[in-house]
Short mmCIF file of C-alpha atoms and ligand atoms in Angstrom, two decimals:
data_model
loop_
_atom_site.label_atom_id
_atom_site.label_comp_id
_atom_site.label_asym_id
_atom_site.label_seq_id
_atom_site.Cartn_x
_atom_site.Cartn_y
_atom_site.Cartn_z
CA MET A 27 168.22 156.95 147.52
CA SER A 28 169.43 156.22 151.03
CA SER A 29 172.69 156.53 152.81
CA THR A 30 176.33 156.26 152.07
CA GLN A 31 176.66 153.04 154.01
CA VAL A 32 176.15 149.80 152.13
CA SER A 33 175.20 146.93 154.36
CA SER A 34 176.66 143.55 153.54
CA THR A 35 174.44 141.59 155.91
CA PRO A 36 171.46 139.84 154.32
CA VAL A 37 168.26 141.80 154.48
CA GLN A 38 165.86 140.85 157.25
CA VAL A 39 162.39 141.16 155.86
CA ALA A 40 159.50 141.18 158.30
CA ALA A 41 157.00 138.36 158.04
CA PRO A 42 153.70 139.84 156.90
CA SER A 43 151.34 139.94 159.81
CA ASN A 44 147.95 138.46 159.07
CA THR A 45 146.07 139.95 161.95
CA LEU A 46 144.81 143.46 162.43
CA THR A 47 147.71 144.30 164.71
CA THR A 48 149.58 146.30 162.08
CA SER A 49 149.70 150.06 162.15
CA ILE A 50 146.99 150.39 159.52
CA GLY A 51 144.88 147.67 161.12
CA ARG A 52 144.83 149.50 164.43
CA LYS A 53 143.93 152.75 162.78
CA VAL A 54 141.05 151.05 161.02
CA PHE A 55 139.83 149.93 164.45
CA MET A 56 140.13 153.54 165.65
CA ALA A 57 138.15 154.80 162.69
CA ILE A 58 135.34 152.23 162.98
CA THR A 59 134.98 152.56 166.74
CA GLY A 60 135.20 156.35 166.50
CA PHE A 61 132.46 156.40 163.91
CA LEU A 62 130.25 154.14 166.03
CA LEU A 63 130.75 156.47 168.99
CA PHE A 64 129.83 159.40 166.80
CA GLY A 65 126.70 157.66 165.49
CA TRP A 66 125.65 156.81 169.03
CA LEU A 67 126.18 160.41 170.11
CA VAL A 68 123.98 161.76 167.31
CA GLY A 69 121.16 159.58 168.62
CA HIS A 70 121.89 160.61 172.20
CA MET A 71 121.79 164.29 171.26
CA ILE A 72 118.47 164.01 169.44
CA GLY A 73 117.04 162.20 172.48
CA ASN A 74 118.32 164.87 174.86
CA LEU A 75 116.95 167.74 172.80
CA GLN A 76 113.44 166.55 173.71
CA ILE A 77 113.94 168.52 176.91
CA PHE A 78 112.76 171.52 174.87
CA LEU A 79 109.44 169.72 174.32
CA GLY A 80 108.74 169.77 178.06
CA GLN A 81 108.70 167.51 181.10
CA ASP A 82 106.11 165.03 179.84
CA LYS A 83 107.87 164.27 176.55
CA LEU A 84 111.30 163.82 178.09
CA ASN A 85 110.15 161.66 180.98
CA ALA A 86 108.05 159.52 178.62
CA TYR A 87 111.11 159.06 176.40
CA ALA A 88 113.23 158.08 179.40
CA LEU A 89 110.61 155.57 180.49
CA THR A 90 110.46 154.05 176.99
CA LEU A 91 114.21 153.53 177.13
CA LYS A 92 113.91 151.98 180.57
CA HIS A 93 111.32 149.51 179.28
CA LEU A 94 113.75 148.47 176.58
CA ALA A 95 116.05 147.30 179.36
CA SER A 96 117.52 144.27 177.59
CA VAL A 97 118.20 146.24 174.42
CA ILE A 98 119.70 149.07 176.44
CA TRP A 99 122.03 146.70 178.23
CA ILE A 100 123.19 145.18 174.96
CA VAL A 101 123.83 148.66 173.59
CA ARG A 102 125.68 149.61 176.77
CA ILE A 103 127.93 146.56 176.61
CA VAL A 104 128.64 147.11 172.93
CA MET A 105 129.43 150.77 173.54
CA LEU A 106 131.69 149.84 176.44
CA ALA A 107 133.63 147.50 174.17
CA VAL A 108 133.72 150.12 171.42
CA ILE A 109 135.06 152.86 173.66
CA SER A 110 137.56 150.50 175.30
CA ILE A 111 139.00 149.60 171.90
CA HIS A 112 139.06 153.26 170.85
CA VAL A 113 140.80 154.38 174.03
CA PHE A 114 143.22 151.45 174.12
CA TYR A 115 144.35 151.89 170.54
CA GLY A 116 144.29 155.67 170.87
CA ILE A 117 146.76 155.54 173.75
CA THR A 118 148.98 152.78 172.34
CA LEU A 119 149.21 154.45 168.93
CA TRP A 120 150.04 157.76 170.55
CA LEU A 121 152.81 156.15 172.62
CA ARG A 122 154.23 154.40 169.58
CA ASN A 123 154.14 157.60 167.55
CA ARG A 124 156.01 159.49 170.25
CA ALA A 125 158.63 156.75 170.39
CA SER A 126 159.16 157.03 166.63
CA ARG A 127 160.96 160.34 167.11
CA PRO A 128 163.21 159.93 170.15
CA VAL A 129 165.30 163.03 169.34
CA LYS A 130 163.14 166.10 168.84
CA TYR A 131 163.89 168.97 166.49
CA VAL A 132 165.56 171.95 168.16
CA LYS A 133 163.47 174.13 165.88
CA GLU A 134 160.02 172.64 165.48
CA ALA A 135 157.64 173.86 162.77
CA THR A 136 154.16 173.01 161.56
CA VAL A 137 153.12 173.72 157.98
CA GLN A 138 149.49 172.68 157.74
CA ALA A 139 148.57 170.24 160.51
CA THR A 140 145.62 171.67 162.44
CA LEU A 141 145.72 172.16 166.19
CA ALA A 142 142.76 169.78 166.43
CA SER A 143 144.76 167.02 164.71
CA ARG A 144 147.68 167.56 167.07
CA THR A 145 145.57 167.45 170.23
CA MET A 146 143.45 164.35 169.53
CA ILE A 147 144.90 162.47 172.49
CA TRP A 148 144.14 165.35 174.87
CA THR A 149 140.61 166.04 173.67
CA GLY A 150 140.14 162.25 173.71
CA LEU A 151 141.39 161.80 177.27
CA GLY A 152 139.33 164.81 178.35
CA LEU A 153 136.29 163.12 176.86
CA PHE A 154 137.11 159.89 178.62
CA LEU A 155 137.22 161.59 182.02
CA PHE A 156 134.03 163.41 181.20
CA ILE A 157 132.23 160.21 180.19
CA VAL A 158 133.14 158.62 183.52
CA TYR A 159 131.82 161.66 185.41
CA HIS A 160 128.71 161.90 183.22
CA LEU A 161 127.78 158.27 183.85
CA LEU A 162 128.22 158.74 187.61
CA HIS A 163 126.24 161.97 187.47
CA TYR A 164 123.14 161.20 185.39
CA THR A 165 123.18 157.51 184.47
CA PHE A 166 124.06 155.81 187.73
CA ILE A 167 123.24 158.87 189.88
CA VAL A 168 126.20 158.41 192.21
CA THR A 169 127.51 161.95 192.56
CA ASN A 170 124.13 163.52 193.35
CA PRO A 171 122.01 160.68 194.85
CA GLN A 172 119.13 163.03 195.64
CA TYR A 173 118.18 162.93 191.90
CA ALA A 174 117.03 159.33 192.30
CA ASP A 175 114.03 160.37 194.38
CA LEU A 176 112.60 162.76 191.81
CA HIS A 177 109.23 161.64 190.39
CA ASP A 178 106.66 163.40 188.26
CA SER A 179 102.85 163.37 188.76
CA LEU A 180 102.62 160.09 186.80
CA GLY A 181 105.15 158.50 189.13
CA ARG A 182 107.85 158.33 186.45
CA HIS A 183 111.44 159.10 187.29
CA ASP A 184 111.63 162.84 186.70
CA VAL A 185 114.59 163.01 184.32
CA TYR A 186 113.49 166.47 183.25
CA SER A 187 113.87 167.97 186.74
CA MET A 188 117.06 165.99 187.31
CA VAL A 189 118.71 167.55 184.27
CA ILE A 190 117.58 171.05 185.21
CA LEU A 191 118.70 170.71 188.84
CA GLY A 192 122.05 169.46 187.59
CA PHE A 193 122.63 172.30 185.17
CA GLN A 194 121.47 175.00 187.57
CA ASN A 195 124.84 174.38 189.16
CA TYR A 196 127.23 176.63 187.24
CA LEU A 197 130.24 174.44 187.83
CA ILE A 198 128.52 171.34 186.46
CA SER A 199 127.28 173.25 183.42
CA ILE A 200 130.75 174.54 182.70
CA VAL A 201 132.19 171.03 182.91
CA TYR A 202 129.60 169.82 180.40
CA ILE A 203 130.15 172.72 178.02
CA VAL A 204 133.94 172.35 178.10
CA ALA A 205 133.55 168.61 177.48
CA MET A 206 131.30 169.29 174.51
CA PHE A 207 133.92 171.64 173.15
CA CYS A 208 136.46 168.81 173.45
CA LEU A 209 134.04 166.56 171.62
CA SER A 210 133.47 168.90 168.73
CA TYR A 211 137.18 169.71 168.51
CA HIS A 212 137.94 165.97 168.43
CA LEU A 213 135.31 165.48 165.75
CA SER A 214 136.49 168.44 163.66
CA HIS A 215 139.57 166.40 162.80
CA ALA A 216 138.03 162.95 163.12
CA LEU A 217 135.15 163.28 160.71
CA ALA A 218 137.34 163.84 157.65
CA SER A 219 140.11 161.67 159.06
CA PHE A 220 138.12 158.46 159.45
CA LEU A 221 137.17 158.42 155.77
CA GLN A 222 140.83 158.78 154.82
CA THR A 223 141.73 155.96 157.21
CA LEU A 224 139.11 153.69 155.70
CA GLY A 225 140.58 154.38 152.28
CA TRP A 226 138.31 157.02 150.90
CA ASN A 227 139.90 160.25 149.67
CA LYS A 228 139.35 162.13 146.46
CA THR A 229 141.53 165.23 146.24
CA GLU A 230 138.75 167.24 144.59
CA VAL A 231 136.09 166.56 147.23
CA GLN A 232 138.37 166.65 150.25
CA PRO A 233 137.77 170.37 151.02
CA LEU A 234 134.01 169.73 150.95
CA ILE A 235 134.37 166.71 153.27
CA LYS A 236 136.37 168.85 155.70
CA LYS A 237 133.70 171.57 155.63
CA ILE A 238 130.97 169.04 156.30
CA GLY A 239 133.07 167.65 159.16
CA TYR A 240 133.49 171.09 160.74
CA THR A 241 129.79 171.84 160.32
CA VAL A 242 128.67 168.58 161.90
CA ALA A 243 131.19 169.02 164.74
CA THR A 244 129.84 172.53 165.40
CA LEU A 245 126.24 171.31 165.30
CA MET A 246 127.11 168.64 167.87
CA PHE A 247 128.55 171.31 170.15
CA LEU A 248 125.54 173.58 169.75
CA GLY A 249 123.05 170.73 170.15
CA PHE A 250 124.50 169.34 173.36
CA SER A 251 125.49 172.67 174.93
CA SER A 252 122.13 174.29 174.23
CA ILE A 253 120.73 172.34 177.18
CA PRO A 254 122.97 173.61 180.02
CA ILE A 255 122.92 177.06 178.43
CA ALA A 256 119.12 177.10 178.25
CA VAL A 257 118.93 176.03 181.88
CA LEU A 258 121.43 178.68 183.01
CA LEU A 259 119.56 181.36 181.06
CA GLY A 260 116.27 180.27 182.60
CA ILE A 261 114.78 179.30 179.23
CA VAL A 262 114.09 175.80 180.47
CA THR A 263 112.77 175.81 184.04
CA LEU A 264 111.58 173.37 186.65
CA PRO A 265 107.89 172.34 186.39
CA GLY A 266 106.97 174.58 189.30
CA GLY A 267 108.93 177.41 187.72
CA GLY A 268 111.56 177.08 190.45
CA HIS A 269 115.16 178.17 190.10
CA MET B 4 173.75 188.79 152.70
CA ASN B 5 175.02 187.59 156.06
CA LEU B 6 173.39 184.72 157.90
CA THR B 7 173.67 183.01 161.25
CA LEU B 8 173.50 179.23 160.96
CA TYR B 9 172.71 176.86 163.82
CA VAL B 10 173.85 173.47 162.56
CA TRP B 11 173.52 170.00 164.10
CA ARG B 12 177.01 168.50 164.55
CA GLN B 13 177.40 164.87 165.47
CA LYS B 14 180.64 162.93 165.01
CA ASN B 15 179.07 159.52 164.51
CA ALA B 16 176.08 157.39 165.41
CA GLN B 17 177.26 157.02 169.01
CA ASP B 18 177.97 160.70 169.64
CA LYS B 19 175.21 162.65 171.38
CA GLY B 20 175.50 165.61 169.03
CA HIS B 21 174.85 169.31 169.59
CA MET B 22 173.98 172.54 167.78
CA GLU B 23 176.87 174.71 166.65
CA THR B 24 176.70 178.33 165.47
CA TYR B 25 178.33 179.57 162.25
CA GLU B 26 178.34 182.95 160.55
CA ALA B 27 177.89 182.76 156.76
CA ARG B 28 179.26 185.98 155.20
CA ASP B 29 178.57 187.52 151.77
CA VAL B 30 176.12 184.85 150.66
CA SER B 31 174.92 185.47 147.10
CA PRO B 32 171.16 185.22 146.55
CA HIS B 33 171.90 183.15 143.42
CA MET B 34 173.50 180.32 145.38
CA SER B 35 171.57 177.19 146.16
CA PHE B 36 171.33 176.25 149.82
CA LEU B 37 173.89 173.49 149.33
CA GLU B 38 176.29 175.87 147.58
CA MET B 39 175.98 178.17 150.55
CA LEU B 40 176.98 175.25 152.79
CA ASP B 41 179.86 174.41 150.40
CA VAL B 42 181.21 177.92 150.96
CA VAL B 43 180.83 177.60 154.72
CA ASN B 44 182.65 174.27 154.54
CA GLU B 45 185.55 175.76 152.55
CA GLN B 46 186.01 178.32 155.28
CA LEU B 47 185.88 175.58 157.93
CA LEU B 48 188.57 173.65 156.05
CA LEU B 49 190.74 176.77 155.81
CA ASP B 50 190.31 177.19 159.56
CA GLY B 51 191.43 173.60 160.04
CA LYS B 52 188.01 172.49 161.24
CA GLU B 53 185.83 169.53 160.29
CA PRO B 54 183.41 170.49 157.46
CA ILE B 55 179.67 169.91 157.90
CA ALA B 56 178.71 166.52 156.46
CA PHE B 57 175.52 166.42 154.40
CA ASP B 58 174.04 164.12 151.75
CA HIS B 59 173.71 165.28 148.15
CA ASP B 60 174.18 163.88 144.68
CA CYS B 61 172.38 165.14 141.58
CA ARG B 62 171.71 168.68 142.84
CA GLU B 63 168.92 168.78 140.24
CA GLY B 64 166.04 167.77 142.48
CA ILE B 65 165.68 164.26 141.10
CA CYS B 66 167.79 161.81 143.11
CA GLY B 67 166.38 162.31 146.60
CA MET B 68 169.77 162.32 148.30
CA CYS B 69 169.77 165.82 149.79
CA SER B 70 168.03 165.86 153.13
CA MET B 71 168.03 168.52 155.79
CA THR B 72 165.47 170.20 157.94
CA ILE B 73 165.64 173.98 157.68
CA ASN B 74 163.92 175.97 160.42
CA GLY B 75 161.84 172.92 161.23
CA ILE B 76 160.73 172.24 157.66
CA PRO B 77 162.28 169.38 155.66
CA HIS B 78 163.84 170.78 152.45
CA GLY B 79 163.13 174.30 153.72
CA PRO B 80 160.38 176.84 153.25
CA GLU B 81 159.75 176.59 149.48
CA LYS B 82 156.87 174.33 148.44
CA GLY B 83 157.66 171.45 146.09
CA THR B 84 161.43 172.00 146.24
CA THR B 85 164.35 169.84 147.30
CA VAL B 86 167.01 171.60 149.35
CA CYS B 87 169.47 171.37 146.44
CA GLN B 88 167.01 173.42 144.38
CA LEU B 89 166.30 175.90 147.16
CA HIS B 90 167.91 179.25 146.44
CA MET B 91 169.27 181.76 148.89
CA ARG B 92 167.09 184.51 147.42
CA HIS B 93 164.31 183.10 149.60
CA PHE B 94 166.26 184.20 152.67
CA HIS B 95 167.04 187.66 154.00
CA ASP B 96 170.12 189.38 155.35
CA GLY B 97 170.45 188.71 159.06
CA ASP B 98 168.28 185.56 159.03
CA LYS B 99 168.90 182.91 161.66
CA ILE B 100 168.69 179.47 160.10
CA TYR B 101 168.42 176.17 162.00
CA ILE B 102 169.75 173.19 160.05
CA GLU B 103 169.05 169.71 161.42
CA PRO B 104 169.02 166.16 160.07
CA TRP B 105 165.84 164.17 159.39
CA ARG B 106 164.60 163.11 162.82
CA ALA B 107 163.18 159.60 163.14
CA ARG B 108 163.98 156.47 165.09
CA ALA B 109 164.08 154.59 161.78
CA PHE B 110 166.57 157.09 160.30
CA PRO B 111 169.54 157.10 162.71
CA VAL B 112 172.09 159.87 162.23
CA VAL B 113 175.32 158.67 160.59
CA LYS B 114 177.14 161.97 160.87
CA ASP B 115 176.07 165.63 161.20
CA LEU B 116 173.19 166.02 158.73
CA ILE B 117 173.50 162.57 157.15
CA VAL B 118 171.00 159.92 158.20
CA ASP B 119 170.78 156.25 157.35
CA ARG B 120 167.76 155.73 155.11
CA THR B 121 168.27 152.03 154.37
CA ALA B 122 164.96 151.40 156.15
CA PHE B 123 163.35 152.61 152.91
CA ASP B 124 165.43 150.14 150.89
CA ARG B 125 164.28 147.28 153.09
CA ILE B 126 160.64 148.33 152.62
CA MET B 127 161.22 148.27 148.85
CA GLN B 128 162.88 144.86 149.06
CA ALA B 129 159.90 143.57 151.00
CA GLY B 130 157.50 144.18 148.11
CA GLY B 131 158.15 147.32 146.10
CA PHE B 132 158.60 145.51 142.80
CA ILE B 133 156.84 143.37 140.20
CA SER B 134 158.02 139.92 139.21
CA VAL B 135 158.68 139.47 135.48
CA ASN B 136 160.30 136.69 133.51
CA THR B 137 163.51 137.62 131.83
CA GLY B 138 163.78 137.31 128.07
CA GLY B 139 163.19 139.54 125.11
CA THR B 140 161.83 143.03 125.60
CA PRO B 141 158.03 142.85 125.46
CA ASP B 142 156.35 144.79 122.67
CA ALA B 143 155.12 148.21 123.66
CA ASN B 144 151.41 148.59 124.28
CA THR B 145 150.63 144.88 124.46
CA ILE B 146 148.85 145.59 127.73
CA PRO B 147 146.36 148.43 127.32
CA ILE B 148 146.47 150.95 130.17
CA SER B 149 143.93 153.73 130.47
CA LYS B 150 145.19 157.30 130.47
CA LYS B 151 143.73 157.82 133.93
CA ALA B 152 145.50 154.80 135.43
CA ALA B 153 148.78 155.73 133.76
CA ASP B 154 148.54 159.31 135.04
CA THR B 155 147.77 158.22 138.60
CA ALA B 156 150.64 155.73 138.59
CA MET B 157 152.96 158.44 137.26
CA ASP B 158 151.90 160.89 139.95
CA ALA B 159 152.79 158.31 142.59
CA ALA B 160 156.00 157.34 140.80
CA ALA B 161 157.22 160.93 141.15
CA CYS B 162 158.40 159.98 144.66
CA ILE B 163 162.18 160.25 144.87
CA GLY B 164 162.39 158.47 148.23
CA CYS B 165 164.09 161.34 150.04
CA GLY B 166 162.27 160.73 153.32
CA ALA B 167 161.06 164.30 153.87
CA CYS B 168 157.59 162.90 154.60
CA VAL B 169 159.01 160.98 157.56
CA ALA B 170 161.01 163.99 158.72
CA ALA B 171 157.95 166.26 158.60
CA CYS B 172 155.43 163.89 160.16
CA LYS B 173 154.89 164.54 163.87
CA ASN B 174 154.75 160.75 164.21
CA ALA B 175 157.75 160.06 161.94
CA SER B 176 155.43 157.95 159.81
CA ALA B 177 156.55 156.61 156.44
CA MET B 178 153.04 156.17 155.08
CA LEU B 179 153.36 158.73 152.27
CA PHE B 180 156.49 157.05 150.94
CA VAL B 181 155.12 153.52 151.22
CA SER B 182 151.77 154.53 149.75
CA ALA B 183 153.45 156.22 146.79
CA LYS B 184 155.27 152.98 146.02
CA VAL B 185 152.14 150.86 146.52
CA SER B 186 150.02 153.18 144.36
CA HIS B 187 152.67 153.48 141.68
CA LEU B 188 152.51 149.72 141.10
CA VAL B 189 148.92 148.84 141.91
CA ASN B 190 147.43 151.32 139.46
CA LEU B 191 149.08 149.45 136.60
CA PRO B 192 147.95 146.02 135.36
CA GLN B 193 151.47 144.62 135.83
CA GLY B 194 151.33 145.57 139.49
CA LYS B 195 147.91 144.11 140.22
CA ILE B 196 149.06 140.47 140.26
CA GLU B 197 151.05 140.76 143.48
CA ALA B 198 148.93 143.58 144.92
CA ALA B 199 147.73 141.87 148.10
CA GLU B 200 151.06 140.32 149.00
CA ARG B 201 152.91 143.54 148.26
CA VAL B 202 150.90 145.82 150.49
CA ARG B 203 150.94 143.30 153.31
CA LYS B 204 154.69 142.85 153.21
CA MET B 205 155.55 146.50 152.74
CA VAL B 206 153.32 147.57 155.64
CA ALA B 207 154.77 144.84 157.86
CA GLN B 208 158.30 146.00 157.05
CA MET B 209 157.34 149.64 157.60
CA ASP B 210 156.06 148.75 161.08
CA LYS B 211 159.12 146.68 161.85
CA GLU B 212 161.46 149.54 161.00
CA GLY B 213 159.94 151.61 163.80
CA PHE B 214 158.20 154.31 161.80
CA GLY B 215 155.19 155.93 163.44
CA ASN B 216 151.61 155.67 162.34
CA CYS B 217 149.63 158.09 160.19
CA THR B 218 147.15 160.28 162.05
CA ASN B 219 146.30 162.39 159.02
CA TYR B 220 148.18 165.55 159.92
CA ASP B 221 148.94 166.00 156.19
CA GLU B 222 152.35 167.52 157.02
CA CYS B 223 154.00 165.03 154.63
CA GLU B 224 152.18 166.27 151.55
CA ALA B 225 152.99 169.88 152.50
CA VAL B 226 156.77 169.29 152.45
CA CYS B 227 157.04 166.63 149.75
CA PRO B 228 159.34 168.05 147.06
CA LYS B 229 157.31 166.12 144.48
CA GLU B 230 153.98 167.18 146.02
CA ILE B 231 152.67 163.63 146.37
CA PRO B 232 149.14 163.92 147.76
CA VAL B 233 147.85 162.04 150.82
CA LYS B 234 145.11 160.46 148.70
CA PHE B 235 147.70 157.75 148.02
CA ILE B 236 147.72 156.91 151.72
CA ALA B 237 143.98 156.37 151.45
CA GLN B 238 144.60 154.11 148.47
CA MET B 239 147.17 152.12 150.44
CA ASN B 240 144.69 151.74 153.31
CA ARG B 241 142.12 150.53 150.80
CA GLU B 242 144.56 148.05 149.27
CA PHE B 243 145.52 146.88 152.73
CA LEU B 244 141.89 146.24 153.67
CA LYS B 245 141.25 144.48 150.35
CA ALA B 246 144.26 142.28 151.01
CA LYS B 247 142.84 141.36 154.43
CA PHE B 248 139.57 140.24 152.94
CA LYS B 249 141.27 138.27 150.19
CA LYS B 250 142.48 135.57 152.53
C1 LIG C 29 133.23 159.58 172.93
C2 LIG C 29 133.44 160.24 171.91
C3 LIG C 29 134.50 159.97 170.88
C4 LIG C 29 134.25 160.00 169.55
C5 LIG C 29 132.90 160.25 168.89
C6 LIG C 29 135.49 159.76 168.88
C7 LIG C 29 135.63 159.71 167.52
C8 LIG C 29 136.83 159.56 166.85
C9 LIG C 29 136.98 159.39 165.45
C10 LIG C 29 135.85 159.29 164.42
C11 LIG C 29 138.32 159.34 165.19
C12 LIG C 29 138.96 159.27 163.82
C13 LIG C 29 139.69 158.01 163.55
C14 LIG C 29 140.58 158.18 162.36
O1 LIG C 29 141.30 159.16 162.26
O2 LIG C 29 140.57 157.33 161.51
C15 LIG C 29 139.01 159.49 166.44
C16 LIG C 29 140.38 159.53 166.60
C17 LIG C 29 141.03 159.52 167.82
N1 LIG C 29 140.45 159.40 169.06
FE1 LIG C 29 138.48 159.50 169.44
N2 LIG C 29 136.48 159.58 169.79
C18 LIG C 29 135.92 159.68 171.05
C19 LIG C 29 136.56 159.50 172.26
C20 LIG C 29 137.91 159.30 172.41
C21 LIG C 29 138.55 158.99 173.67
C22 LIG C 29 137.84 158.79 174.99
C23 LIG C 29 139.88 158.94 173.43
C24 LIG C 29 140.90 158.66 174.49
C25 LIG C 29 142.03 158.11 174.32
C26 LIG C 29 140.09 159.19 172.00
C27 LIG C 29 141.30 159.25 171.36
C28 LIG C 29 141.47 159.39 170.00
C29 LIG C 29 142.73 159.54 169.35
C30 LIG C 29 144.10 159.58 170.00
C31 LIG C 29 142.46 159.63 167.97
C32 LIG C 29 143.47 159.82 166.87
C33 LIG C 29 143.78 158.52 166.25
C34 LIG C 29 144.45 158.74 164.95
O3 LIG C 29 144.26 159.77 164.32
O4 LIG C 29 145.16 157.84 164.54
N3 LIG C 29 138.86 159.40 171.42
N4 LIG C 29 138.07 159.60 167.45
S1 LIG C 30 170.76 166.28 145.53
FE1 LIG C 30 169.53 165.04 144.24
S2 LIG C 30 167.56 165.72 144.83
FE2 LIG C 30 168.81 167.11 145.91
#
């Protein structure tokens, strides 16, 4: 096996680390946090799609969430921790992986690694920037403060009109759609990958797992993007029919 | 056929190294890739130049010594083939061929195309073994092993430790190699006794050597001359998690 040089110095064997700071341990963190983010997003998407049921349904849903304030804040804190871990390990692993090949190949080739798998850090960082913007836009209403004054006839915060006003702006809609493309591209690799990381891989079912992953990733894109697209196409309109 | 070769030349570990161009004339399609390099080297010697240094031993595809990246692919373009078993008939007249060493922080270049792969030896010394008492040879079949377990262990044991997985991985990760060794042993009853300790120690050593981390590109399995599948990496992850919960 190995090289022509025989070392005469005694072998230095690493002490086994008993914390989850090893390479595999960190990846397991990535996989678990990534899956939690995914699960949360499925719920978020189903909630959002109620916009197609009309103003009353969506605003009632938003109010229900608001009344669950303490639960919501727990979920928010947990999700903040989850995404922090995912981003922190994502970046540190990426840096370590780059450092593992200090001299690049003059002629670089790729046999079967997908583009999605090779761009995880970029789709991930894109998502991170988007999440910050999204929270400032719709959750904390910082970028467009006029949304805060919108109320429906029952005096509820008019989330329905807020979303439509937001997406009637082409630029904002494009940002959201591009971000959702990043998300589904990230997931197209991640959904098969996280099972492998957690130790589950059967060669025979792997192609099926990958297909399911691609399908779910595509559905996530279609589900989320249908909203800005429907607004831009005038399928979903303001209560007064305004544009 | 005539070929243009771009070969990595590096005097020693300290040298920076560079690509050098060589013309290989009248290459027979029946030659192996290494035989083609032998012929180039003879010409270099006749010209009073330093021949290209490369690792090789059995030239039968079983020892894992030969190691070069051809046009960006470790062991070259043929699937399931070591470079010593790669024949020139897979190339065409006029081809330009880039020949580079394995590239990884944990595999420093010794000279030209030769890299130091003792990192793999240290990973093996950390846990890639089973402990047995010496004495008489045990009787065959005293420990029953299912066909399935034996087959899986054999598939993993096909690893020849060449390091192509590391060379191909965009992260220079050694997870396919380490997982093949872990799976080879842990699928057999004799290997189960030290299973937890083994995977812990081998992974710790792998990290210490400076290999990257697996992000499931699956490039390793595509270039592995023994076609070891990435499902063994999943098994290693599983064993690693089991070992965590054991304590
Ligand atoms: C918010 C939505 C996100 C979801 C649903 C998500 C989900 C996932 C999942 C399930 C994985 C697979 C883990 C594995 O391979 O075992 C993953 C990997 C990854 N994520 Fe995310 N992620 C999100 C955001 C981010 C962000 C903001 C970053 C920024 C750094 C990021 C960076 C990465 C990287 C670099 C990987 C590859 C890690 C590896 O393969 O080892 N992700 N993601
Ligand atoms: S020289 Fe032994 S495998 Fe190629």
